[in-house]
């Protein structure tokens, strides 16, 4: 039929995809021990079906100059043993238009504990609420480049969120060391004129940048926040509505409240980094399930660099396939969020 059409119409009607290597199931010298696809489902409680966790969660968006892809996949080991995914993923937009702020939060529950998936989900929800309530101030500080204010404020929000997680453990009569989670977050302003990307969190994982076809490991060094909390990020006001000045923080431990236990410092040091994206960059935030094989198996990094250095970001299905390329010896859950800069 195309022979009867003018040459320009015949060519535009059929588009051949650009040649590219087929997605690979694994890299390395040997295939992984476990099957590539899920084997066993986690045990379900008929009276608590809300506790079930899907094997895979996939999300994406495009705002301003960036395209976001996010995924959380149950690890090979958990798939084989019928255990729930103990990684949790939250993607959320707060605000509208150029004032909007995108949050990606990922958490990993403690290994070999029955409530790990619940602790991870709670950690994501607590930090989501905290960021959402402070999103206007956060957007303002990101645009203005107030790195110190952001660092102090986000440390306080993280501290309070993990404190609430420990309070939840106490309410359930669970050991706080077992009902715990590492937390890693990324803030992306929707304003196309703002190229600042903000990472913060607590616990293991990875922060990488793909630039000019090469991976850069930009995981921030652990830091200690000094100085007073920043007002507007969950810290108490300087005075009451009636004008009464509040007592200054002199480093004296706050006694426990009968209504809400006083939050404790995070068990792990706080990590924070701001970076200004360049066109063509890809920023990757991930849990240890992907960060460890990326650091330990160079072939995986080479493969993902080739797949993710193309002019257009991958679609959701392609990103899922790429992010779960397996490596022998690494069978944990994988959670990752990647941002392509136009």
mmCIF file of C-alpha atoms in Angstrom:
data_model
loop_
_atom_site.group_PDB
_atom_site.id
_atom_site.type_symbol
_atom_site.label_atom_id
_atom_site.label_comp_id
_atom_site.label_asym_id
_atom_site.label_seq_id
_atom_site.Cartn_x
_atom_site.Cartn_y
_atom_site.Cartn_z
ATOM 1 C CA UNK A 1 0.000 0.000 0.000
ATOM 2 C CA UNK A 2 2.806 2.446 0.746
ATOM 3 C CA UNK A 3 3.947 2.288 -2.892
ATOM 4 C CA UNK A 4 0.758 4.147 -3.891
ATOM 5 C CA UNK A 5 1.480 7.043 -1.515
ATOM 6 C CA UNK A 6 3.763 10.002 -2.206
ATOM 7 C CA UNK A 7 7.292 9.388 -0.883
ATOM 8 C CA UNK A 8 6.969 11.872 1.984
ATOM 9 C CA UNK A 9 3.699 10.309 3.237
ATOM 10 C CA UNK A 10 5.073 6.781 2.900
ATOM 11 C CA UNK A 11 8.116 7.624 5.006
ATOM 12 C CA UNK A 12 6.175 9.498 7.698
ATOM 13 C CA UNK A 13 3.586 6.749 8.084
ATOM 14 C CA UNK A 14 6.021 4.089 9.199
ATOM 15 C CA UNK A 15 8.620 4.941 11.816
ATOM 16 C CA UNK A 16 11.325 2.417 12.523
ATOM 17 C CA UNK A 17 12.718 2.536 16.054
ATOM 18 C CA UNK A 18 16.351 3.458 16.393
ATOM 19 C CA UNK A 19 18.578 0.421 16.649
ATOM 20 C CA UNK A 20 19.532 -0.360 20.228
ATOM 21 C CA UNK A 21 20.734 -3.392 22.149
ATOM 22 C CA UNK A 22 18.042 -5.598 23.620
ATOM 23 C CA UNK A 23 17.465 -5.198 27.369
ATOM 24 C CA UNK A 24 19.536 -7.676 29.332
ATOM 25 C CA UNK A 25 18.310 -9.917 32.114
ATOM 26 C CA UNK A 26 21.585 -9.886 34.048
ATOM 27 C CA UNK A 27 25.201 -8.770 33.889
ATOM 28 C CA UNK A 28 28.341 -10.393 35.237
ATOM 29 C CA UNK A 29 30.108 -13.666 34.599
ATOM 30 C CA UNK A 30 27.319 -15.896 35.978
ATOM 31 C CA UNK A 31 23.522 -15.700 36.197
ATOM 32 C CA UNK A 32 21.963 -14.997 39.608
ATOM 33 C CA UNK A 33 20.834 -17.886 41.788
ATOM 34 C CA UNK A 34 17.137 -17.009 41.908
ATOM 35 C CA UNK A 35 14.533 -16.941 39.161
ATOM 36 C CA UNK A 36 14.108 -13.700 37.260
ATOM 37 C CA UNK A 37 10.357 -13.511 37.921
ATOM 38 C CA UNK A 38 8.389 -13.600 41.212
ATOM 39 C CA UNK A 39 7.897 -17.061 42.692
ATOM 40 C CA UNK A 40 5.948 -16.892 45.976
ATOM 41 C CA UNK A 41 3.484 -14.324 47.276
ATOM 42 C CA UNK A 42 3.767 -13.041 50.862
ATOM 43 C CA UNK A 43 1.435 -14.588 53.428
ATOM 44 C CA UNK A 44 -1.843 -12.648 53.684
ATOM 45 C CA UNK A 45 -4.003 -11.971 56.737
ATOM 46 C CA UNK A 46 -7.689 -11.935 55.708
ATOM 47 C CA UNK A 47 -8.411 -9.371 58.441
ATOM 48 C CA UNK A 48 -5.580 -7.041 57.427
ATOM 49 C CA UNK A 49 -5.402 -6.971 53.641
ATOM 50 C CA UNK A 50 -4.260 -3.340 53.716
ATOM 51 C CA UNK A 51 -0.933 -4.673 54.979
ATOM 52 C CA UNK A 52 -0.174 -6.336 51.639
ATOM 53 C CA UNK A 53 2.605 -4.764 49.559
ATOM 54 C CA UNK A 54 2.725 -4.998 45.769
ATOM 55 C CA UNK A 55 5.751 -6.686 44.209
ATOM 56 C CA UNK A 56 6.485 -3.631 42.040
ATOM 57 C CA UNK A 57 5.573 0.062 42.116
ATOM 58 C CA UNK A 58 6.273 2.272 39.089
ATOM 59 C CA UNK A 59 5.718 6.010 38.645
ATOM 60 C CA UNK A 60 6.824 8.948 36.550
ATOM 61 C CA UNK A 61 6.200 12.576 35.648
ATOM 62 C CA UNK A 62 7.532 15.501 33.640
ATOM 63 C CA UNK A 63 7.779 19.011 35.102
ATOM 64 C CA UNK A 64 9.786 21.984 33.959
ATOM 65 C CA UNK A 65 13.169 20.876 32.677
ATOM 66 C CA UNK A 66 13.143 17.404 34.203
ATOM 67 C CA UNK A 67 11.593 14.008 33.577
ATOM 68 C CA UNK A 68 11.173 11.707 36.562
ATOM 69 C CA UNK A 69 11.098 7.933 36.626
ATOM 70 C CA UNK A 70 10.692 6.038 39.912
ATOM 71 C CA UNK A 71 10.439 2.340 40.735
ATOM 72 C CA UNK A 72 10.488 -0.014 43.712
ATOM 73 C CA UNK A 73 10.904 -3.742 43.026
ATOM 74 C CA UNK A 74 10.923 -6.709 45.382
ATOM 75 C CA UNK A 75 14.326 -8.391 45.470
ATOM 76 C CA UNK A 76 15.043 -11.856 44.106
ATOM 77 C CA UNK A 77 15.466 -13.277 47.610
ATOM 78 C CA UNK A 78 12.128 -11.919 48.861
ATOM 79 C CA UNK A 79 10.393 -13.092 45.694
ATOM 80 C CA UNK A 80 11.689 -16.604 46.212
ATOM 81 C CA UNK A 81 10.880 -16.778 49.936
ATOM 82 C CA UNK A 82 7.470 -15.128 49.694
ATOM 83 C CA UNK A 83 8.478 -12.147 51.828
ATOM 84 C CA UNK A 84 7.024 -8.638 51.368
ATOM 85 C CA UNK A 85 9.032 -5.861 49.758
ATOM 86 C CA UNK A 86 10.626 -3.958 52.651
ATOM 87 C CA UNK A 87 11.419 -0.956 50.462
ATOM 88 C CA UNK A 88 8.760 1.739 50.229
ATOM 89 C CA UNK A 89 8.424 4.487 47.612
ATOM 90 C CA UNK A 90 6.480 7.756 47.752
ATOM 91 C CA UNK A 91 6.197 10.257 44.897
ATOM 92 C CA UNK A 92 4.151 13.396 45.546
ATOM 93 C CA UNK A 93 3.541 16.904 44.199
ATOM 94 C CA UNK A 94 2.775 19.729 46.591
ATOM 95 C CA UNK A 95 1.478 23.036 45.235
ATOM 96 C CA UNK A 96 0.602 24.056 41.687
ATOM 97 C CA UNK A 97 2.214 25.707 38.700
ATOM 98 C CA UNK A 98 5.757 26.981 39.060
ATOM 99 C CA UNK A 99 5.316 27.018 42.857
ATOM 100 C CA UNK A 100 4.971 23.233 42.947
ATOM 101 C CA UNK A 101 7.504 20.987 44.637
ATOM 102 C CA UNK A 102 8.047 17.330 43.762
ATOM 103 C CA UNK A 103 9.105 14.910 46.499
ATOM 104 C CA UNK A 104 10.499 11.440 45.993
ATOM 105 C CA UNK A 105 10.965 9.534 49.251
ATOM 106 C CA UNK A 106 12.245 5.982 49.583
ATOM 107 C CA UNK A 107 12.730 3.983 52.757
ATOM 108 C CA UNK A 108 14.137 0.565 53.596
ATOM 109 C CA UNK A 109 12.968 -1.339 56.669
ATOM 110 C CA UNK A 110 15.300 -3.281 58.935
ATOM 111 C CA UNK A 111 16.404 -6.646 57.595
ATOM 112 C CA UNK A 112 14.802 -9.862 58.921
ATOM 113 C CA UNK A 113 12.065 -8.106 60.911
ATOM 114 C CA UNK A 114 8.347 -8.870 60.400
ATOM 115 C CA UNK A 115 7.206 -5.241 60.287
ATOM 116 C CA UNK A 116 9.965 -3.895 58.024
ATOM 117 C CA UNK A 117 7.587 -3.005 55.192
ATOM 118 C CA UNK A 118 5.262 -1.147 57.559
ATOM 119 C CA UNK A 119 8.104 0.847 59.110
ATOM 120 C CA UNK A 120 9.357 1.853 55.650
ATOM 121 C CA UNK A 121 5.888 2.971 54.564
ATOM 122 C CA UNK A 122 5.423 4.979 57.768
ATOM 123 C CA UNK A 123 8.776 6.704 57.301
ATOM 124 C CA UNK A 124 7.787 7.793 53.783
ATOM 125 C CA UNK A 125 4.393 9.040 54.956
ATOM 126 C CA UNK A 126 5.810 11.015 57.885
ATOM 127 C CA UNK A 127 8.414 12.801 55.759
ATOM 128 C CA UNK A 128 5.790 13.360 53.061
ATOM 129 C CA UNK A 129 3.498 15.125 55.506
ATOM 130 C CA UNK A 130 6.350 17.208 56.895
ATOM 131 C CA UNK A 131 7.611 18.310 53.467
ATOM 132 C CA UNK A 132 4.091 18.949 52.206
ATOM 133 C CA UNK A 133 3.298 21.282 55.096
ATOM 134 C CA UNK A 134 6.541 23.216 54.536
ATOM 135 C CA UNK A 135 6.635 23.081 50.726
ATOM 136 C CA UNK A 136 6.093 26.830 50.164
ATOM 137 C CA UNK A 137 9.045 27.725 52.381
ATOM 138 C CA UNK A 138 11.156 24.975 50.823
ATOM 139 C CA UNK A 139 10.472 26.221 47.288
ATOM 140 C CA UNK A 140 11.396 29.740 48.345
ATOM 141 C CA UNK A 141 14.681 28.615 49.893
ATOM 142 C CA UNK A 142 15.582 26.394 46.924
ATOM 143 C CA UNK A 143 15.027 29.251 44.485
ATOM 144 C CA UNK A 144 17.013 31.667 46.630
ATOM 145 C CA UNK A 145 19.849 29.188 47.104
ATOM 146 C CA UNK A 146 19.662 29.261 50.912
ATOM 147 C CA UNK A 147 21.669 26.088 51.369
ATOM 148 C CA UNK A 148 22.222 26.547 55.103
ATOM 149 C CA UNK A 149 18.532 27.060 55.821
ATOM 150 C CA UNK A 150 17.613 24.057 53.685
ATOM 151 C CA UNK A 151 20.163 21.856 55.393
ATOM 152 C CA UNK A 152 19.039 22.768 58.908
ATOM 153 C CA UNK A 153 15.352 22.676 58.062
ATOM 154 C CA UNK A 154 15.429 19.328 56.277
ATOM 155 C CA UNK A 155 17.522 17.840 59.059
ATOM 156 C CA UNK A 156 14.831 18.901 61.530
ATOM 157 C CA UNK A 157 12.042 17.443 59.373
ATOM 158 C CA UNK A 158 13.938 14.165 59.009
ATOM 159 C CA UNK A 159 14.669 14.044 62.738
ATOM 160 C CA UNK A 160 11.034 14.604 63.653
ATOM 161 C CA UNK A 161 9.763 12.081 61.090
ATOM 162 C CA UNK A 162 12.039 9.310 62.333
ATOM 163 C CA UNK A 163 11.173 10.308 65.899
ATOM 164 C CA UNK A 164 7.519 9.665 65.086
ATOM 165 C CA UNK A 165 8.501 6.284 63.691
ATOM 166 C CA UNK A 166 10.163 5.410 66.995
ATOM 167 C CA UNK A 167 7.072 6.639 68.852
ATOM 168 C CA UNK A 168 4.973 4.334 66.684
ATOM 169 C CA UNK A 169 7.241 1.434 67.633
ATOM 170 C CA UNK A 170 6.716 2.221 71.324
ATOM 171 C CA UNK A 171 2.933 2.292 70.859
ATOM 172 C CA UNK A 172 3.058 -1.135 69.224
ATOM 173 C CA UNK A 173 5.366 -2.545 71.887
ATOM 174 C CA UNK A 174 8.031 -3.216 69.256
ATOM 175 C CA UNK A 175 11.776 -2.762 69.630
ATOM 176 C CA UNK A 176 12.631 0.618 68.001
ATOM 177 C CA UNK A 177 15.794 -0.953 66.547
ATOM 178 C CA UNK A 178 13.627 -3.420 64.645
ATOM 179 C CA UNK A 179 10.847 -1.009 63.688
ATOM 180 C CA UNK A 180 13.215 1.376 61.910
ATOM 181 C CA UNK A 181 14.022 2.484 58.395
ATOM 182 C CA UNK A 182 16.643 4.264 56.345
ATOM 183 C CA UNK A 183 15.214 7.243 54.449
ATOM 184 C CA UNK A 184 16.415 8.962 51.265
ATOM 185 C CA UNK A 185 14.612 11.885 49.600
ATOM 186 C CA UNK A 186 14.847 14.112 46.553
ATOM 187 C CA UNK A 187 13.230 17.545 46.116
ATOM 188 C CA UNK A 188 12.592 18.881 42.600
ATOM 189 C CA UNK A 189 11.081 22.348 42.055
ATOM 190 C CA UNK A 190 8.654 22.457 39.136
ATOM 191 C CA UNK A 191 9.882 25.916 38.077
ATOM 192 C CA UNK A 192 11.708 25.371 34.737
ATOM 193 C CA UNK A 193 14.071 28.241 35.567
ATOM 194 C CA UNK A 194 15.278 26.513 38.739
ATOM 195 C CA UNK A 195 17.806 23.738 38.155
ATOM 196 C CA UNK A 196 18.628 23.100 41.814
ATOM 197 C CA UNK A 197 18.079 19.523 42.980
ATOM 198 C CA UNK A 198 18.102 18.756 46.704
ATOM 199 C CA UNK A 199 18.954 15.380 48.220
ATOM 200 C CA UNK A 200 18.699 14.525 51.916
ATOM 201 C CA UNK A 201 18.303 11.471 54.072
ATOM 202 C CA UNK A 202 19.554 8.993 56.624
ATOM 203 C CA UNK A 203 20.964 5.526 56.048
ATOM 204 C CA UNK A 204 22.647 3.556 53.256
ATOM 205 C CA UNK A 205 22.021 3.909 49.551
ATOM 206 C CA UNK A 206 23.427 5.839 46.647
ATOM 207 C CA UNK A 207 23.388 9.210 44.909
ATOM 208 C CA UNK A 208 24.873 9.160 41.415
ATOM 209 C CA UNK A 209 25.074 11.539 38.471
ATOM 210 C CA UNK A 210 25.389 10.414 34.857
ATOM 211 C CA UNK A 211 27.196 13.164 32.932
ATOM 212 C CA UNK A 212 28.717 12.833 29.463
ATOM 213 C CA UNK A 213 28.224 9.076 29.575
ATOM 214 C CA UNK A 214 30.156 8.576 32.825
ATOM 215 C CA UNK A 215 28.842 7.830 36.310
ATOM 216 C CA UNK A 216 29.858 10.090 39.187
ATOM 217 C CA UNK A 217 29.329 8.850 42.749
ATOM 218 C CA UNK A 218 28.211 12.024 44.543
ATOM 219 C CA UNK A 219 26.914 10.452 47.751
ATOM 220 C CA UNK A 220 27.413 13.192 50.385
ATOM 221 C CA UNK A 221 29.620 12.678 53.378
ATOM 222 C CA UNK A 222 27.840 12.377 56.711
ATOM 223 C CA UNK A 223 27.346 15.707 58.439
ATOM 224 C CA UNK A 224 26.398 17.116 61.765
ATOM 225 C CA UNK A 225 24.005 20.067 61.830
ATOM 226 C CA UNK A 226 25.021 22.901 64.128
ATOM 227 C CA UNK A 227 23.059 25.931 65.224
ATOM 228 C CA UNK A 228 19.411 26.442 66.010
ATOM 229 C CA UNK A 229 16.622 24.877 63.939
ATOM 230 C CA UNK A 230 15.203 26.985 61.151
ATOM 231 C CA UNK A 231 11.797 28.451 61.959
ATOM 232 C CA UNK A 232 9.231 27.351 59.391
ATOM 233 C CA UNK A 233 10.378 23.744 59.059
ATOM 234 C CA UNK A 234 8.622 22.313 62.088
ATOM 235 C CA UNK A 235 10.642 24.102 64.758
ATOM 236 C CA UNK A 236 8.785 25.955 67.539
ATOM 237 C CA UNK A 237 8.171 29.691 67.063
ATOM 238 C CA UNK A 238 10.253 32.247 68.947
ATOM 239 C CA UNK A 239 7.215 33.402 70.915
ATOM 240 C CA UNK A 240 3.572 32.571 71.560
ATOM 241 C CA UNK A 241 0.678 34.388 69.828
ATOM 242 C CA UNK A 242 0.347 36.458 73.029
ATOM 243 C CA UNK A 243 3.933 37.651 72.752
ATOM 244 C CA UNK A 244 5.441 35.483 75.477
ATOM 245 C CA UNK A 245 9.034 34.544 74.671
ATOM 246 C CA UNK A 246 9.774 30.839 74.698
ATOM 247 C CA UNK A 247 12.738 29.348 76.533
ATOM 248 C CA UNK A 248 15.838 29.056 74.377
ATOM 249 C CA UNK A 249 17.258 25.619 73.611
ATOM 250 C CA UNK A 250 20.281 25.320 75.872
ATOM 251 C CA UNK A 251 21.008 21.735 74.976
ATOM 252 C CA UNK A 252 18.977 20.365 77.893
ATOM 253 C CA UNK A 253 17.121 17.157 76.950
ATOM 254 C CA UNK A 254 13.365 17.653 76.607
ATOM 255 C CA UNK A 255 11.391 15.520 79.074
ATOM 256 C CA UNK A 256 8.991 13.016 77.518
ATOM 257 C CA UNK A 257 5.504 14.324 76.824
ATOM 258 C CA UNK A 258 2.560 12.310 78.123
ATOM 259 C CA UNK A 259 0.930 12.850 74.715
ATOM 260 C CA UNK A 260 3.831 12.360 72.335
ATOM 261 C CA UNK A 261 7.323 11.033 73.121
ATOM 262 C CA UNK A 262 10.094 13.551 72.486
ATOM 263 C CA UNK A 263 11.809 12.791 69.144
ATOM 264 C CA UNK A 264 15.333 11.464 69.389
ATOM 265 C CA UNK A 265 18.218 12.171 66.996
ATOM 266 C CA UNK A 266 18.413 9.899 63.951
ATOM 267 C CA UNK A 267 20.326 6.690 64.580
ATOM 268 C CA UNK A 268 22.333 7.325 61.402
ATOM 269 C CA UNK A 269 24.083 10.591 60.470
ATOM 270 C CA UNK A 270 22.196 13.040 58.278
ATOM 271 C CA UNK A 271 23.173 13.334 54.613
ATOM 272 C CA UNK A 272 22.493 16.419 52.495
ATOM 273 C CA UNK A 273 23.514 17.687 49.071
ATOM 274 C CA UNK A 274 22.327 20.347 46.646
ATOM 275 C CA UNK A 275 23.402 20.265 43.026
ATOM 276 C CA UNK A 276 22.738 22.391 39.968
ATOM 277 C CA UNK A 277 21.779 20.219 37.023
ATOM 278 C CA UNK A 278 23.156 20.670 33.535
ATOM 279 C CA UNK A 279 21.199 19.853 30.381
ATOM 280 C CA UNK A 280 21.798 16.203 29.568
ATOM 281 C CA UNK A 281 22.476 15.133 33.158
ATOM 282 C CA UNK A 282 20.751 12.162 34.761
ATOM 283 C CA UNK A 283 20.531 12.151 38.565
ATOM 284 C CA UNK A 284 19.947 8.799 40.278
ATOM 285 C CA UNK A 285 18.874 8.313 43.904
ATOM 286 C CA UNK A 286 18.555 4.708 45.011
ATOM 287 C CA UNK A 287 18.384 2.333 47.931
ATOM 288 C CA UNK A 288 21.288 0.053 48.794
ATOM 289 C CA UNK A 289 19.681 -2.696 46.711
ATOM 290 C CA UNK A 290 20.757 -0.884 43.537
ATOM 291 C CA UNK A 291 23.621 1.231 44.891
ATOM 292 C CA UNK A 292 25.616 -1.816 46.042
ATOM 293 C CA UNK A 293 25.666 -3.635 42.668
ATOM 294 C CA UNK A 294 26.331 -0.344 40.876
ATOM 295 C CA UNK A 295 29.442 0.118 42.992
ATOM 296 C CA UNK A 296 30.396 -3.566 42.971
ATOM 297 C CA UNK A 297 29.810 -4.617 39.363
ATOM 298 C CA UNK A 298 31.242 -2.184 36.752
ATOM 299 C CA UNK A 299 29.366 -3.935 33.951
ATOM 300 C CA UNK A 300 26.043 -2.846 35.441
ATOM 301 C CA UNK A 301 27.156 0.785 35.506
ATOM 302 C CA UNK A 302 28.364 0.556 31.903
ATOM 303 C CA UNK A 303 25.087 -0.982 30.784
ATOM 304 C CA UNK A 304 22.879 1.603 32.510
ATOM 305 C CA UNK A 305 25.106 4.451 31.295
ATOM 306 C CA UNK A 306 24.564 3.317 27.720
ATOM 307 C CA UNK A 307 20.814 2.895 28.185
ATOM 308 C CA UNK A 308 20.270 6.192 30.017
ATOM 309 C CA UNK A 309 22.559 8.477 27.986
ATOM 310 C CA UNK A 310 20.222 8.651 24.999
ATOM 311 C CA UNK A 311 18.529 11.867 23.897
ATOM 312 C CA UNK A 312 15.106 10.884 25.257
ATOM 313 C CA UNK A 313 14.364 9.503 28.733
ATOM 314 C CA UNK A 314 13.117 5.896 28.807
ATOM 315 C CA UNK A 315 9.429 5.171 29.133
ATOM 316 C CA UNK A 316 8.092 3.581 32.292
ATOM 317 C CA UNK A 317 8.351 0.011 30.986
ATOM 318 C CA UNK A 318 11.893 0.509 29.700
ATOM 319 C CA UNK A 319 12.977 2.117 32.990
ATOM 320 C CA UNK A 320 11.545 -0.821 34.925
ATOM 321 C CA UNK A 321 13.401 -3.306 32.731
ATOM 322 C CA UNK A 322 16.684 -1.402 33.076
ATOM 323 C CA UNK A 323 16.457 -0.912 36.827
ATOM 324 C CA UNK A 324 15.968 -4.621 37.546
ATOM 325 C CA UNK A 325 18.895 -5.970 35.507
ATOM 326 C CA UNK A 326 20.275 -8.505 37.946
ATOM 327 C CA UNK A 327 23.752 -9.225 39.293
ATOM 328 C CA UNK A 328 24.749 -12.438 41.060
ATOM 329 C CA UNK A 329 25.236 -11.889 44.777
ATOM 330 C CA UNK A 330 22.835 -8.926 44.985
ATOM 331 C CA UNK A 331 19.278 -10.021 45.750
ATOM 332 C CA UNK A 332 17.806 -7.187 47.866
ATOM 333 C CA UNK A 333 14.856 -4.958 47.002
ATOM 334 C CA UNK A 334 15.678 -2.180 44.572
ATOM 335 C CA UNK A 335 14.192 1.291 44.750
ATOM 336 C CA UNK A 336 15.371 4.046 42.444
ATOM 337 C CA UNK A 337 14.392 7.483 41.182
ATOM 338 C CA UNK A 338 16.112 8.960 38.139
ATOM 339 C CA UNK A 339 15.773 12.509 36.800
ATOM 340 C CA UNK A 340 16.615 13.374 33.194
ATOM 341 C CA UNK A 341 17.425 17.029 32.500
ATOM 342 C CA UNK A 342 16.184 18.455 29.195
#
